[in-house]
mmCIF file of C-alpha atoms in Angstrom:
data_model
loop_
_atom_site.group_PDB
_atom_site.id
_atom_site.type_symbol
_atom_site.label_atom_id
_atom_site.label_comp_id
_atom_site.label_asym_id
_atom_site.label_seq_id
_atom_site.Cartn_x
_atom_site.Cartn_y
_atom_site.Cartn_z
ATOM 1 C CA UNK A 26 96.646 108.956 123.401
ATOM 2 C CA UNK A 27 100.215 109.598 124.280
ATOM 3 C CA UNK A 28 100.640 112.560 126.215
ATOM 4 C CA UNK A 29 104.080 113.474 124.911
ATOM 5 C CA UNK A 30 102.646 113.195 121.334
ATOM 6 C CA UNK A 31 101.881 116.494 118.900
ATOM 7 C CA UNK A 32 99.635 114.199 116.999
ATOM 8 C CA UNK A 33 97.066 111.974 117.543
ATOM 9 C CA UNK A 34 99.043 109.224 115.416
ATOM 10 C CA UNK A 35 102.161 108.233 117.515
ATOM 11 C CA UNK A 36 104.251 104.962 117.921
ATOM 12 C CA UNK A 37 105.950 102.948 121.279
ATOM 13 C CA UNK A 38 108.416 100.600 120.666
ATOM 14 C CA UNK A 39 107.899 98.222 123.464
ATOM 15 C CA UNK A 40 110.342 95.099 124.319
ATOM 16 C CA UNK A 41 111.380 95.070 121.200
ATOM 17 C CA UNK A 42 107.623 95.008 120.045
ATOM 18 C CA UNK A 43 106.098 98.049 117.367
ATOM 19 C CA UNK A 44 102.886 99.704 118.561
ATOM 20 C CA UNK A 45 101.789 102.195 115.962
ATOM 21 C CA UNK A 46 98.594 104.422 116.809
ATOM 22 C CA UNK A 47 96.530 106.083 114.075
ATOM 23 C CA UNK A 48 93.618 108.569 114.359
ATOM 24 C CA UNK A 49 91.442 110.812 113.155
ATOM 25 C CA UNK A 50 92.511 114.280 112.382
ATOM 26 C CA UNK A 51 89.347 115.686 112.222
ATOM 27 C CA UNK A 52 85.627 115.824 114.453
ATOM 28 C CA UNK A 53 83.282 115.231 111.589
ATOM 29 C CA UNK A 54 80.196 113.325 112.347
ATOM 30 C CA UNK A 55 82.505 110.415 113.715
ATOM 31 C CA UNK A 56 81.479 107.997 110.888
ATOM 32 C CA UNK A 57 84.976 107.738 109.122
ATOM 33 C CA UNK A 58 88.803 108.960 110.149
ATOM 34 C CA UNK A 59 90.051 111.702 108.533
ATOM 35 C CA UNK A 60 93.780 110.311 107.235
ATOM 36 C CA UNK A 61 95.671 112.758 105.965
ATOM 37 C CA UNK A 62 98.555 112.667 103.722
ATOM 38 C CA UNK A 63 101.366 113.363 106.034
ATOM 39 C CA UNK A 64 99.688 111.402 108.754
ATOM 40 C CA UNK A 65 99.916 108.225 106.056
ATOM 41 C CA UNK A 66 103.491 109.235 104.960
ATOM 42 C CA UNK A 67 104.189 108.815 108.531
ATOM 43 C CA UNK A 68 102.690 105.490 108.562
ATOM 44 C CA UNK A 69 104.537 104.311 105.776
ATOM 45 C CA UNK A 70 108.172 105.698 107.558
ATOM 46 C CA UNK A 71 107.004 104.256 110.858
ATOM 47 C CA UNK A 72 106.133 100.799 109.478
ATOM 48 C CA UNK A 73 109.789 100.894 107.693
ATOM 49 C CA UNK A 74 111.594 101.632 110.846
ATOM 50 C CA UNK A 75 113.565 98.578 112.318
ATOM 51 C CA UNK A 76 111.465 96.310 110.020
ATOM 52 C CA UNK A 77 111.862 92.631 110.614
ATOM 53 C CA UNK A 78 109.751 90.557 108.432
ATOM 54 C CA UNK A 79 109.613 87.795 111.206
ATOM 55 C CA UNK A 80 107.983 89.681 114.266
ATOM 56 C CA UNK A 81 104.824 91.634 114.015
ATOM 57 C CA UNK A 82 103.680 95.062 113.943
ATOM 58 C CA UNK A 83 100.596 96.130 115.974
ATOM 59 C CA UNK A 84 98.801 98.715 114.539
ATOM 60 C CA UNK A 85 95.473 100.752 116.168
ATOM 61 C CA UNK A 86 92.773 102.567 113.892
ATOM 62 C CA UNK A 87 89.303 103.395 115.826
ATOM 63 C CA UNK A 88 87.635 103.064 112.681
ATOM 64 C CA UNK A 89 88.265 99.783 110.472
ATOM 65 C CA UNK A 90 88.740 99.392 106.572
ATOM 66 C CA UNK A 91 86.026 98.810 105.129
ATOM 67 C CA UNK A 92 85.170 95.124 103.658
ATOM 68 C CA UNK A 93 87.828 93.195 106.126
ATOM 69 C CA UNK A 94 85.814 92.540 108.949
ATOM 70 C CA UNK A 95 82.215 92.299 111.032
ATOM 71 C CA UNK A 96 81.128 96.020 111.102
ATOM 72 C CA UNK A 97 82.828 97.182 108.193
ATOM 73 C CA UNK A 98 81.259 95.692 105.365
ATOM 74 C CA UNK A 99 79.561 98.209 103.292
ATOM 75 C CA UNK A 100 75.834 97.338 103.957
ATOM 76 C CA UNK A 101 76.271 97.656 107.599
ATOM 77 C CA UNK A 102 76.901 101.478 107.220
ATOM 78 C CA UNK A 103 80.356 101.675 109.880
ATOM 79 C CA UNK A 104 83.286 101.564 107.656
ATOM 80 C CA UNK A 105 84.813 104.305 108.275
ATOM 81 C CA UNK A 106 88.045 105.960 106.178
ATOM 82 C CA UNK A 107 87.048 109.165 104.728
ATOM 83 C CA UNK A 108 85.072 111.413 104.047
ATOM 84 C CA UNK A 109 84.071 113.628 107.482
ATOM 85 C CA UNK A 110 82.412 116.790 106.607
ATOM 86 C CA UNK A 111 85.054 118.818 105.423
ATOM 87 C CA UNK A 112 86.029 116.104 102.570
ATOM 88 C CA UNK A 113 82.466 116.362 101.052
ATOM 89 C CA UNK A 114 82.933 119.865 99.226
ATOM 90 C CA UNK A 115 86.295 117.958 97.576
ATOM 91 C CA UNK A 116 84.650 115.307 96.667
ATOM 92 C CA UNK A 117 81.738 116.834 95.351
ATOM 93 C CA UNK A 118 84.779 118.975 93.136
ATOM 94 C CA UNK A 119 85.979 116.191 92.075
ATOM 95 C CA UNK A 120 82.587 114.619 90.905
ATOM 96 C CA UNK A 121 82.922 111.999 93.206
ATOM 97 C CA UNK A 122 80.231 110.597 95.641
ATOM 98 C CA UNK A 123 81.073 109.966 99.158
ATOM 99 C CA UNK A 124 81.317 106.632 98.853
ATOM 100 C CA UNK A 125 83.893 106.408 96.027
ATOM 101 C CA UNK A 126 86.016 109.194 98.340
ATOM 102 C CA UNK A 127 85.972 105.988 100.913
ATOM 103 C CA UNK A 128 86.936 103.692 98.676
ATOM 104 C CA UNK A 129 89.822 105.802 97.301
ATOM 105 C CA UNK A 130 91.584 107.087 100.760
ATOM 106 C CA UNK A 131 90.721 103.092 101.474
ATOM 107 C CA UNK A 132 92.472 101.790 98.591
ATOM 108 C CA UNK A 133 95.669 103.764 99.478
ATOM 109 C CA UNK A 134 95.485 102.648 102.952
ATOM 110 C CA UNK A 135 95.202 98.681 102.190
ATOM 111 C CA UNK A 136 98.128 99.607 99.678
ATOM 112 C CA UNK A 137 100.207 100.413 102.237
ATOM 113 C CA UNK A 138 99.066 97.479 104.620
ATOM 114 C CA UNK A 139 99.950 95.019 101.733
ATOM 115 C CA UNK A 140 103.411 95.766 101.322
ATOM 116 C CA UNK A 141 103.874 95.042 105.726
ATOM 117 C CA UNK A 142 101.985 91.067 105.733
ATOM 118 C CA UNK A 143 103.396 91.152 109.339
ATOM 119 C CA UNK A 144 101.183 93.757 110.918
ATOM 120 C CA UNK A 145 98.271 92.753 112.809
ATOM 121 C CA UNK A 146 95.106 95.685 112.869
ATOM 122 C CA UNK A 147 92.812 96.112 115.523
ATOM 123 C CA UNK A 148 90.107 98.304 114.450
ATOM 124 C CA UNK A 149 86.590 98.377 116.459
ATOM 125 C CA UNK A 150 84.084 101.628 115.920
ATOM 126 C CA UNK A 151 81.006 99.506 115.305
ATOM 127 C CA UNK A 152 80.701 97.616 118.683
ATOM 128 C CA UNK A 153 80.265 94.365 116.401
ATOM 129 C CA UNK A 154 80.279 91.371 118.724
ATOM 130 C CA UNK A 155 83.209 88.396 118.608
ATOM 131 C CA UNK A 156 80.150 86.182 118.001
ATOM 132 C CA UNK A 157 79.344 87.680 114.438
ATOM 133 C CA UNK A 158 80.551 86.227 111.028
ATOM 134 C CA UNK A 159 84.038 87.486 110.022
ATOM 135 C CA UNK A 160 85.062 88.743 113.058
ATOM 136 C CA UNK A 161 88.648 88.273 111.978
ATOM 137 C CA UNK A 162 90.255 88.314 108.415
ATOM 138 C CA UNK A 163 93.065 85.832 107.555
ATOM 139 C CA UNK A 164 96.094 87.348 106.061
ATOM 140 C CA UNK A 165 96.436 86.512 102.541
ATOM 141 C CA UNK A 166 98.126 88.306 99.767
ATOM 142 C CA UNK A 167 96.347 91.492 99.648
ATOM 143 C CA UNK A 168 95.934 92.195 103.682
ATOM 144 C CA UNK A 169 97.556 91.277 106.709
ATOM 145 C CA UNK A 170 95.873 90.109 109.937
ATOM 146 C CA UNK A 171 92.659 92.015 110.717
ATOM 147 C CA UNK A 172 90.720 91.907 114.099
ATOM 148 C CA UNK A 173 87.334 93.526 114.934
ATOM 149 C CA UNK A 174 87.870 94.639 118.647
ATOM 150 C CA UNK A 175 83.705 94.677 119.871
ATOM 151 C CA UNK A 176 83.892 97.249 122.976
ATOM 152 C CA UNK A 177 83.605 97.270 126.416
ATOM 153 C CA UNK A 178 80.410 99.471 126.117
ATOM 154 C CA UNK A 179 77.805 98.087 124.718
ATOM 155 C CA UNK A 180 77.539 95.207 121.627
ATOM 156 C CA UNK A 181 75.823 95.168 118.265
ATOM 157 C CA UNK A 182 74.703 91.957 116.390
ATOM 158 C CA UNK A 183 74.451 90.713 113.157
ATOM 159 C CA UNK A 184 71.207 91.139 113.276
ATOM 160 C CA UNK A 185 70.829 94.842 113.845
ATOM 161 C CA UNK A 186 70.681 94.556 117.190
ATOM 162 C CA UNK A 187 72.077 96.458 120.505
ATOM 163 C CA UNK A 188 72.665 93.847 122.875
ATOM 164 C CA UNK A 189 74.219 94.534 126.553
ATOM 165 C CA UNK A 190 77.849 93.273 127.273
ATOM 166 C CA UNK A 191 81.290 93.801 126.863
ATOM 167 C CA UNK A 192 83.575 92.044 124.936
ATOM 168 C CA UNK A 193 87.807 92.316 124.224
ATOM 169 C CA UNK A 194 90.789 90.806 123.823
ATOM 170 C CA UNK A 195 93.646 89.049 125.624
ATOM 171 C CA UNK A 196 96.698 89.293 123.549
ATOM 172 C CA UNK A 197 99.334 86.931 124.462
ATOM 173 C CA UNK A 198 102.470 87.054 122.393
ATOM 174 C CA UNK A 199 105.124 84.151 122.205
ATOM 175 C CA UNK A 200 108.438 83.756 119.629
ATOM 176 C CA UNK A 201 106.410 81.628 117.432
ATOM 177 C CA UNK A 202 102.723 82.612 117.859
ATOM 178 C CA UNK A 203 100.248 85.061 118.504
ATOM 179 C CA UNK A 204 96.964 84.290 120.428
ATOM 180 C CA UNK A 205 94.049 86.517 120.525
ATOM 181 C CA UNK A 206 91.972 85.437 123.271
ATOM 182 C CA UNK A 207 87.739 86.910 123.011
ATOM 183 C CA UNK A 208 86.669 87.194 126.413
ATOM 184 C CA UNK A 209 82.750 88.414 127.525
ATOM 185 C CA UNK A 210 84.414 90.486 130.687
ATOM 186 C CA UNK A 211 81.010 90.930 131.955
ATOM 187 C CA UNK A 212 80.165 86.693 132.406
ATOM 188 C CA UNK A 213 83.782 86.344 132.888
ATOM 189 C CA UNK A 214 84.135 83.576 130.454
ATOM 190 C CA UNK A 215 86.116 82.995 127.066
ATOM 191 C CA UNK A 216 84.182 83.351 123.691
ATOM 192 C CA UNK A 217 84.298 79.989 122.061
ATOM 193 C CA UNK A 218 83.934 81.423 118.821
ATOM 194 C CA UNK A 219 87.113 84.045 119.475
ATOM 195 C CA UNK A 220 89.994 82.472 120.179
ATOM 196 C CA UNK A 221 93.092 82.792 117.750
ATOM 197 C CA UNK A 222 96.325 82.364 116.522
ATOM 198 C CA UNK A 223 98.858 84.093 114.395
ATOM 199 C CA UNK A 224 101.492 82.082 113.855
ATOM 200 C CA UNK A 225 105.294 82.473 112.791
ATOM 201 C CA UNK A 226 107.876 79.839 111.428
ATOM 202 C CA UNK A 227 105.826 76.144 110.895
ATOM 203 C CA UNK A 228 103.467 75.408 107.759
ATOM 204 C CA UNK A 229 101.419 73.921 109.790
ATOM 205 C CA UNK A 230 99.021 75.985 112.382
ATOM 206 C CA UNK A 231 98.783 74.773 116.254
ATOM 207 C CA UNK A 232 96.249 74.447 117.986
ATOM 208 C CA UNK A 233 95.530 77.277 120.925
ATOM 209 C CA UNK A 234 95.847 76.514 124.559
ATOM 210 C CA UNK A 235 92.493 75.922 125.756
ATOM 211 C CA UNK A 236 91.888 78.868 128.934
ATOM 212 C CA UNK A 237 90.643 78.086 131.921
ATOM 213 C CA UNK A 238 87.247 79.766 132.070
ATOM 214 C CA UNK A 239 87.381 80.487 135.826
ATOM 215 C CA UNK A 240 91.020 82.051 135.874
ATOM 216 C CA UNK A 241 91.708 85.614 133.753
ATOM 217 C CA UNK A 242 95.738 84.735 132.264
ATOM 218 C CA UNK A 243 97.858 86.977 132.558
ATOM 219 C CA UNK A 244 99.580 87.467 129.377
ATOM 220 C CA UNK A 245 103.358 87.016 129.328
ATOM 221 C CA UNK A 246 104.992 89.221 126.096
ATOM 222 C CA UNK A 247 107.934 87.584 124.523
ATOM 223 C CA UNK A 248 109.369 89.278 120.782
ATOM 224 C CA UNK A 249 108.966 87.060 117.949
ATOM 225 C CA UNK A 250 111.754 86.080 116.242
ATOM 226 C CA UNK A 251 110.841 83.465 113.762
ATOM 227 C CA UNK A 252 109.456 83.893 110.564
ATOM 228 C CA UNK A 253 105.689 84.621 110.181
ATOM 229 C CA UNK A 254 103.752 82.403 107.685
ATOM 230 C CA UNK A 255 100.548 82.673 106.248
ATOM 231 C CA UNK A 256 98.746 81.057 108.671
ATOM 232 C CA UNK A 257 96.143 81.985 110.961
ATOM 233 C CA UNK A 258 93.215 79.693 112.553
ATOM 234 C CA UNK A 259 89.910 79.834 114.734
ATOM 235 C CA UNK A 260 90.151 77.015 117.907
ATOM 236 C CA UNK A 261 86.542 77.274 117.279
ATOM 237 C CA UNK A 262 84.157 78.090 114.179
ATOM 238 C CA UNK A 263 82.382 81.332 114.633
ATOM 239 C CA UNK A 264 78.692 81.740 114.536
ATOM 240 C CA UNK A 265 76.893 82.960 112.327
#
């Protein structure tokens, strides 16, 4: 969190790059994030400020929206936008089930994420592992960029599972990419099956630079400044 913040949502502009943190405004059972309306107004304002179509927006949710990616899907029980505890008395008001309240604060979030194809989510909550199926979503026309983050505490598995390890992200950002680099910190070697790119002004996607497994990089930030496309690629098919 940032210390000088009122709110647990808050934003950094750094080197010219947008960070925008959301959160949960309420304890609940933990399941889902509480969103509220002024905390999504401010999302909406926030995303609008200094908006360039051709460099990204970073944006941080513990909890991830559900259906995008491993550990959200419905059937796997950690999605996680609405309702906590309080939101079960309005939704019961409304004749709704808590489900359909997730859904709905859902919707309005991935309405607002449509209109800004440039951001790139992290979300984690579930502890999914990198290795799992759909560990990240490919923009397309209704979503931007969506990665499931794992965690540095302990892992979960496709198949139910609690295995031991953790698991994150290098982030290395150029002026015409993005590469999101898996790495098992614990073996100190790159996930195969998790390395990416984002990348900005070619129809064509690149391949990713290929890591030296015995060296950890160190990334090296630059601002993008050409135009994002649609384009986003594995160096390596996940497992399933």
């Amino acid at each position: 969190t940032n210390p000088d913040s009122k709110t647990i949502y808050f934003d950094e502009w750094i080197d010219g790059a947008h960070f925008i943190f959301l959160g949960s405004e309420m304890g609940g059972n933990g399941l889902y994030a509480y969103l509220s309306d002024e905390q999504l107004n401010w999302f909406r304002e926030k995303l609008a400020e200094k908006r360039d179509e051709n460099r990204p927006i970073y944006v941080f949710l513990h909890q991830g929206l559900i259906d995008t990616v491993a550990g959200t899907y419905e059937y796997q029980g950690w999605h996680g936008i609405d309702p906590v505890e309080f939101w079960k008395e309005v939704c019961a008001d409304l004749g709704l089930t808590d489900v359909a309240c997730v859904h709905g604060r859902a919707e309005e979030f991935a309405a607002i994420l449509k209109d800004y194809p440039e951001v790139i989510l992290f979300s984690g909550h579930s502890h999914w592992e990198m290795n799992s199926a759909s560990n990240m979503k490919e923009r397309d026309e209704n979503l931007p960029t969506i990665f499931n983050t794992a965690s540095v505490a302990y892992l979960w598995s496709d198949a139910q599972a609690t295995i031991e390890g953790a698991q994150g992200y290098f982030v290395k950002v150029y002026k015409d990419k993005v590469l999101v680099l898996g790495r098992d910190f614990d073996n100190e070697q790159w996930l195969a099956s998790a390395q990416y790119l984002v990348q900005y002004g070619s129809e064509s996607p690149v391949e990713p630079e290929k890591p030296d497994s015995s060296v950890s990089p160190e990334p090296q930030p630059t601002t993008p400044t050409t135009e994002q496309t649609n384009t986003a690629s594995d160096a390596a098919s996940p497992t399933t």
